[in-house]
């Protein structure tokens, strides 16, 4: 519902100067102007609800309900409460320091483990390279030996050894 519709429904004149046409309650008039500014009927509805509650209270013989909003009072703590709060802050700081130190130590251990694993990997790569060189050298020696022995007779054991070396090398290459 628009504010103009509300004004028409309650027979409120926006530009009225006649005292008979003006709003009887200052709060209702203020709510009306706020409604116009905001473009919402919520302030008028709130004021209407407040007036209905007041009317019911007065009709039942109760006193008028006065709502006074005062600024919230700051919480005043007693000495034991202040001490407890300070102790809690101190303990939280200590706990946070311990937690940070544990995390730094954990990070340091992880970095050391990474460095050790990288060193181990490099060592294993060097050993693998040396073994590959040794295998190649032995294969060459065996090939030379088999050429020499082929003139005399074919050595089936040397051929089996060469094929075994090649299959072992091929299997290790696939694994790495």
PDB file of C-alpha atoms in Angstrom:
ATOM      1  CA  UNK A   1       0.000   0.000   0.000  1.00  0.00           C
ATOM      2  CA  UNK A   2       1.411   3.366  -0.997  1.00  0.00           C
ATOM      3  CA  UNK A   3       1.639   6.331   1.338  1.00  0.00           C
ATOM      4  CA  UNK A   4      -0.802   8.322  -0.792  1.00  0.00           C
ATOM      5  CA  UNK A   5      -3.320   5.476  -0.480  1.00  0.00           C
ATOM      6  CA  UNK A   6      -2.853   5.498   3.282  1.00  0.00           C
ATOM      7  CA  UNK A   7      -3.379   9.266   3.365  1.00  0.00           C
ATOM      8  CA  UNK A   8      -6.617   8.866   1.426  1.00  0.00           C
ATOM      9  CA  UNK A   9      -7.766   5.947   3.600  1.00  0.00           C
ATOM     10  CA  UNK A  10      -7.291   7.917   6.819  1.00  0.00           C
ATOM     11  CA  UNK A  11      -8.433  11.222   5.285  1.00  0.00           C
ATOM     12  CA  UNK A  12      -5.082  12.828   5.933  1.00  0.00           C
ATOM     13  CA  UNK A  13      -4.332  15.988   4.074  1.00  0.00           C
ATOM     14  CA  UNK A  14      -0.689  16.481   3.287  1.00  0.00           C
ATOM     15  CA  UNK A  15      -0.868  20.219   2.808  1.00  0.00           C
ATOM     16  CA  UNK A  16      -3.627  20.992   5.288  1.00  0.00           C
ATOM     17  CA  UNK A  17      -3.439  24.099   7.383  1.00  0.00           C
ATOM     18  CA  UNK A  18      -6.816  23.742   9.034  1.00  0.00           C
ATOM     19  CA  UNK A  19      -6.546  22.464  12.600  1.00  0.00           C
ATOM     20  CA  UNK A  20      -9.549  20.170  12.101  1.00  0.00           C
ATOM     21  CA  UNK A  21      -7.818  18.342   9.257  1.00  0.00           C
ATOM     22  CA  UNK A  22      -4.425  17.978  10.954  1.00  0.00           C
ATOM     23  CA  UNK A  23      -3.378  14.816  12.742  1.00  0.00           C
ATOM     24  CA  UNK A  24      -4.366  14.736  16.415  1.00  0.00           C
ATOM     25  CA  UNK A  25      -1.237  12.973  17.646  1.00  0.00           C
ATOM     26  CA  UNK A  26       2.308  14.267  17.141  1.00  0.00           C
ATOM     27  CA  UNK A  27       3.678  10.720  16.927  1.00  0.00           C
ATOM     28  CA  UNK A  28       1.177   9.794  14.237  1.00  0.00           C
ATOM     29  CA  UNK A  29       2.068  12.924  12.277  1.00  0.00           C
ATOM     30  CA  UNK A  30       5.780  12.115  12.564  1.00  0.00           C
ATOM     31  CA  UNK A  31       5.117   8.511  11.437  1.00  0.00           C
ATOM     32  CA  UNK A  32       3.166   9.843   8.459  1.00  0.00           C
ATOM     33  CA  UNK A  33       6.040  12.088   7.353  1.00  0.00           C
ATOM     34  CA  UNK A  34       8.572   9.296   7.813  1.00  0.00           C
ATOM     35  CA  UNK A  35       6.342   7.046   5.718  1.00  0.00           C
ATOM     36  CA  UNK A  36       6.319   9.609   2.949  1.00  0.00           C
ATOM     37  CA  UNK A  37      10.097  10.000   3.076  1.00  0.00           C
ATOM     38  CA  UNK A  38      10.825   6.275   3.116  1.00  0.00           C
ATOM     39  CA  UNK A  39       8.033   5.305   0.767  1.00  0.00           C
ATOM     40  CA  UNK A  40       6.934   2.637   3.244  1.00  0.00           C
ATOM     41  CA  UNK A  41       3.810   2.251   5.321  1.00  0.00           C
ATOM     42  CA  UNK A  42       5.678   0.493   8.141  1.00  0.00           C
ATOM     43  CA  UNK A  43       6.050   3.562  10.411  1.00  0.00           C
ATOM     44  CA  UNK A  44       2.303   4.243  10.174  1.00  0.00           C
ATOM     45  CA  UNK A  45       1.497   0.618  10.949  1.00  0.00           C
ATOM     46  CA  UNK A  46       3.758   0.670  13.993  1.00  0.00           C
ATOM     47  CA  UNK A  47       2.154   3.854  15.279  1.00  0.00           C
ATOM     48  CA  UNK A  48      -1.326   2.458  14.669  1.00  0.00           C
ATOM     49  CA  UNK A  49      -0.434  -0.672  16.633  1.00  0.00           C
ATOM     50  CA  UNK A  50       0.937   1.469  19.473  1.00  0.00           C
ATOM     51  CA  UNK A  51      -2.282   3.486  19.594  1.00  0.00           C
ATOM     52  CA  UNK A  52      -4.450   0.336  19.613  1.00  0.00           C
ATOM     53  CA  UNK A  53      -2.460  -1.086  22.520  1.00  0.00           C
ATOM     54  CA  UNK A  54      -2.818   2.213  24.431  1.00  0.00           C
ATOM     55  CA  UNK A  55      -6.551   2.282  23.726  1.00  0.00           C
ATOM     56  CA  UNK A  56      -7.047  -1.262  25.050  1.00  0.00           C
ATOM     57  CA  UNK A  57      -5.030  -0.506  28.183  1.00  0.00           C
ATOM     58  CA  UNK A  58      -7.030   2.637  28.918  1.00  0.00           C
ATOM     59  CA  UNK A  59     -10.322   0.870  28.145  1.00  0.00           C
ATOM     60  CA  UNK A  60      -9.498  -1.919  30.628  1.00  0.00           C
ATOM     61  CA  UNK A  61      -8.641   0.641  33.326  1.00  0.00           C
ATOM     62  CA  UNK A  62      -4.879   0.265  33.220  1.00  0.00           C
ATOM     63  CA  UNK A  63      -2.467   3.181  33.165  1.00  0.00           C
ATOM     64  CA  UNK A  64      -1.100   4.499  29.914  1.00  0.00           C
ATOM     65  CA  UNK A  65       1.958   2.571  28.791  1.00  0.00           C
ATOM     66  CA  UNK A  66       4.913   4.882  28.431  1.00  0.00           C
ATOM     67  CA  UNK A  67       7.805   3.467  26.480  1.00  0.00           C
ATOM     68  CA  UNK A  68      10.972   5.307  27.248  1.00  0.00           C
ATOM     69  CA  UNK A  69      14.036   4.179  25.420  1.00  0.00           C
ATOM     70  CA  UNK A  70      17.200   4.973  27.228  1.00  0.00           C
ATOM     71  CA  UNK A  71      20.636   4.322  25.850  1.00  0.00           C
ATOM     72  CA  UNK A  72      22.034   0.984  26.948  1.00  0.00           C
ATOM     73  CA  UNK A  73      24.055   1.172  30.107  1.00  0.00           C
ATOM     74  CA  UNK A  74      27.620  -0.010  29.877  1.00  0.00           C
ATOM     75  CA  UNK A  75      28.251  -3.204  31.754  1.00  0.00           C
ATOM     76  CA  UNK A  76      30.068  -2.342  34.929  1.00  0.00           C
ATOM     77  CA  UNK A  77      32.058  -5.321  36.094  1.00  0.00           C
ATOM     78  CA  UNK A  78      32.954  -6.039  39.651  1.00  0.00           C
ATOM     79  CA  UNK A  79      36.581  -6.461  40.663  1.00  0.00           C
ATOM     80  CA  UNK A  80      36.440 -10.299  40.649  1.00  0.00           C
ATOM     81  CA  UNK A  81      34.814 -10.216  37.205  1.00  0.00           C
ATOM     82  CA  UNK A  82      37.487  -7.857  35.874  1.00  0.00           C
ATOM     83  CA  UNK A  83      40.223 -10.090  37.309  1.00  0.00           C
ATOM     84  CA  UNK A  84      38.592 -13.168  35.816  1.00  0.00           C
ATOM     85  CA  UNK A  85      38.295 -11.464  32.422  1.00  0.00           C
ATOM     86  CA  UNK A  86      41.939 -10.351  32.504  1.00  0.00           C
ATOM     87  CA  UNK A  87      43.064 -13.833  33.560  1.00  0.00           C
ATOM     88  CA  UNK A  88      41.087 -15.345  30.676  1.00  0.00           C
ATOM     89  CA  UNK A  89      42.689 -12.908  28.215  1.00  0.00           C
ATOM     90  CA  UNK A  90      46.134 -13.771  29.538  1.00  0.00           C
ATOM     91  CA  UNK A  91      45.444 -17.492  29.288  1.00  0.00           C
ATOM     92  CA  UNK A  92      44.117 -17.076  25.742  1.00  0.00           C
ATOM     93  CA  UNK A  93      47.260 -15.189  24.757  1.00  0.00           C
ATOM     94  CA  UNK A  94      49.448 -17.894  26.282  1.00  0.00           C
ATOM     95  CA  UNK A  95      47.455 -20.606  24.514  1.00  0.00           C
ATOM     96  CA  UNK A  96      47.701 -18.762  21.203  1.00  0.00           C
ATOM     97  CA  UNK A  97      51.489 -18.431  21.658  1.00  0.00           C
ATOM     98  CA  UNK A  98      51.813 -22.151  22.391  1.00  0.00           C
ATOM     99  CA  UNK A  99      49.687 -22.980  19.367  1.00  0.00           C
ATOM    100  CA  UNK A 100      51.801 -20.760  17.103  1.00  0.00           C
ATOM    101  CA  UNK A 101      54.994 -22.311  18.460  1.00  0.00           C
ATOM    102  CA  UNK A 102      53.647 -25.837  17.903  1.00  0.00           C
ATOM    103  CA  UNK A 103      52.703 -24.931  14.350  1.00  0.00           C
ATOM    104  CA  UNK A 104      56.166 -23.438  13.690  1.00  0.00           C
ATOM    105  CA  UNK A 105      57.819 -26.571  15.083  1.00  0.00           C
ATOM    106  CA  UNK A 106      55.591 -28.785  12.939  1.00  0.00           C
ATOM    107  CA  UNK A 107      56.398 -26.698   9.865  1.00  0.00           C
ATOM    108  CA  UNK A 108      60.105 -26.911  10.667  1.00  0.00           C
ATOM    109  CA  UNK A 109      59.894 -30.713  10.985  1.00  0.00           C
ATOM    110  CA  UNK A 110      58.068 -30.951   7.674  1.00  0.00           C
ATOM    111  CA  UNK A 111      60.736 -28.863   5.957  1.00  0.00           C
ATOM    112  CA  UNK A 112      63.474 -31.062   7.453  1.00  0.00           C
ATOM    113  CA  UNK A 113      61.650 -34.198   6.297  1.00  0.00           C
ATOM    114  CA  UNK A 114      61.310 -32.753   2.795  1.00  0.00           C
ATOM    115  CA  UNK A 115      65.019 -31.914   2.704  1.00  0.00           C
ATOM    116  CA  UNK A 116      65.950 -35.438   3.866  1.00  0.00           C
ATOM    117  CA  UNK A 117      63.655 -37.043   1.303  1.00  0.00           C
ATOM    118  CA  UNK A 118      65.063 -34.877  -1.487  1.00  0.00           C
ATOM    119  CA  UNK A 119      68.612 -35.820  -0.435  1.00  0.00           C
ATOM    120  CA  UNK A 120      67.635 -39.485  -0.334  1.00  0.00           C
ATOM    121  CA  UNK A 121      66.059 -39.208  -3.776  1.00  0.00           C
ATOM    122  CA  UNK A 122      69.210 -37.588  -5.190  1.00  0.00           C
ATOM    123  CA  UNK A 123      71.356 -40.351  -3.626  1.00  0.00           C
ATOM    124  CA  UNK A 124      69.120 -43.042  -5.084  1.00  0.00           C
ATOM    125  CA  UNK A 125      69.265 -41.372  -8.494  1.00  0.00           C
ATOM    126  CA  UNK A 126      73.086 -41.421  -8.334  1.00  0.00           C
ATOM    127  CA  UNK A 127      73.060 -45.103  -7.335  1.00  0.00           C
ATOM    128  CA  UNK A 128      70.601 -45.876 -10.156  1.00  0.00           C
ATOM    129  CA  UNK A 129      72.806 -44.036 -12.655  1.00  0.00           C
ATOM    130  CA  UNK A 130      75.905 -45.960 -11.491  1.00  0.00           C
ATOM    131  CA  UNK A 131      74.040 -49.263 -11.691  1.00  0.00           C
ATOM    132  CA  UNK A 132      72.855 -48.423 -15.212  1.00  0.00           C
ATOM    133  CA  UNK A 133      76.450 -47.652 -16.227  1.00  0.00           C
ATOM    134  CA  UNK A 134      77.641 -50.916 -14.670  1.00  0.00           C
ATOM    135  CA  UNK A 135      74.891 -52.855 -16.421  1.00  0.00           C
ATOM    136  CA  UNK A 136      75.741 -51.254 -19.756  1.00  0.00           C
ATOM    137  CA  UNK A 137      79.421 -51.988 -19.250  1.00  0.00           C
ATOM    138  CA  UNK A 138      78.724 -55.621 -18.318  1.00  0.00           C
ATOM    139  CA  UNK A 139      76.378 -55.984 -21.276  1.00  0.00           C
ATOM    140  CA  UNK A 140      79.080 -54.667 -23.602  1.00  0.00           C
ATOM    141  CA  UNK A 141      81.645 -57.064 -22.093  1.00  0.00           C
ATOM    142  CA  UNK A 142      79.215 -59.939 -22.450  1.00  0.00           C
ATOM    143  CA  UNK A 143      78.449 -58.971 -26.052  1.00  0.00           C
ATOM    144  CA  UNK A 144      82.167 -58.856 -26.845  1.00  0.00           C
ATOM    145  CA  UNK A 145      82.643 -62.185 -25.155  1.00  0.00           C
ATOM    146  CA  UNK A 146      79.751 -63.714 -27.069  1.00  0.00           C
ATOM    147  CA  UNK A 147      81.240 -62.466 -30.366  1.00  0.00           C
ATOM    148  CA  UNK A 148      84.531 -64.082 -29.468  1.00  0.00           C
ATOM    149  CA  UNK A 149      82.886 -67.326 -28.441  1.00  0.00           C
ATOM    150  CA  UNK A 150      80.582 -67.328 -31.487  1.00  0.00           C
ATOM    151  CA  UNK A 151      83.516 -68.215 -33.698  1.00  0.00           C
ATOM    152  CA  UNK A 152      84.205 -71.198 -31.474  1.00  0.00           C
ATOM    153  CA  UNK A 153      80.598 -72.000 -30.681  1.00  0.00           C
ATOM    154  CA  UNK A 154      77.497 -70.229 -29.539  1.00  0.00           C
ATOM    155  CA  UNK A 155      77.296 -69.760 -25.759  1.00  0.00           C
ATOM    156  CA  UNK A 156      73.629 -70.110 -24.827  1.00  0.00           C
ATOM    157  CA  UNK A 157      74.238 -69.138 -21.207  1.00  0.00           C
ATOM    158  CA  UNK A 158      75.608 -65.704 -22.173  1.00  0.00           C
ATOM    159  CA  UNK A 159      72.581 -65.053 -24.408  1.00  0.00           C
ATOM    160  CA  UNK A 160      70.244 -65.935 -21.548  1.00  0.00           C
ATOM    161  CA  UNK A 161      72.140 -63.599 -19.226  1.00  0.00           C
ATOM    162  CA  UNK A 162      71.894 -60.711 -21.727  1.00  0.00           C
ATOM    163  CA  UNK A 163      68.168 -61.226 -22.127  1.00  0.00           C
ATOM    164  CA  UNK A 164      67.757 -61.389 -18.339  1.00  0.00           C
ATOM    165  CA  UNK A 165      69.648 -58.122 -17.909  1.00  0.00           C
ATOM    166  CA  UNK A 166      67.542 -56.428 -20.567  1.00  0.00           C
ATOM    167  CA  UNK A 167      64.273 -57.661 -19.056  1.00  0.00           C
ATOM    168  CA  UNK A 168      65.331 -56.522 -15.557  1.00  0.00           C
ATOM    169  CA  UNK A 169      66.325 -53.108 -16.900  1.00  0.00           C
ATOM    170  CA  UNK A 170      63.047 -52.796 -18.831  1.00  0.00           C
ATOM    171  CA  UNK A 171      61.003 -53.732 -15.745  1.00  0.00           C
ATOM    172  CA  UNK A 172      62.809 -51.143 -13.567  1.00  0.00           C
ATOM    173  CA  UNK A 173      62.347 -48.438 -16.180  1.00  0.00           C
ATOM    174  CA  UNK A 174      58.619 -49.072 -16.188  1.00  0.00           C
ATOM    175  CA  UNK A 175      58.476 -48.815 -12.386  1.00  0.00           C
ATOM    176  CA  UNK A 176      60.276 -45.464 -12.199  1.00  0.00           C
TER     177      UNK A 176
END
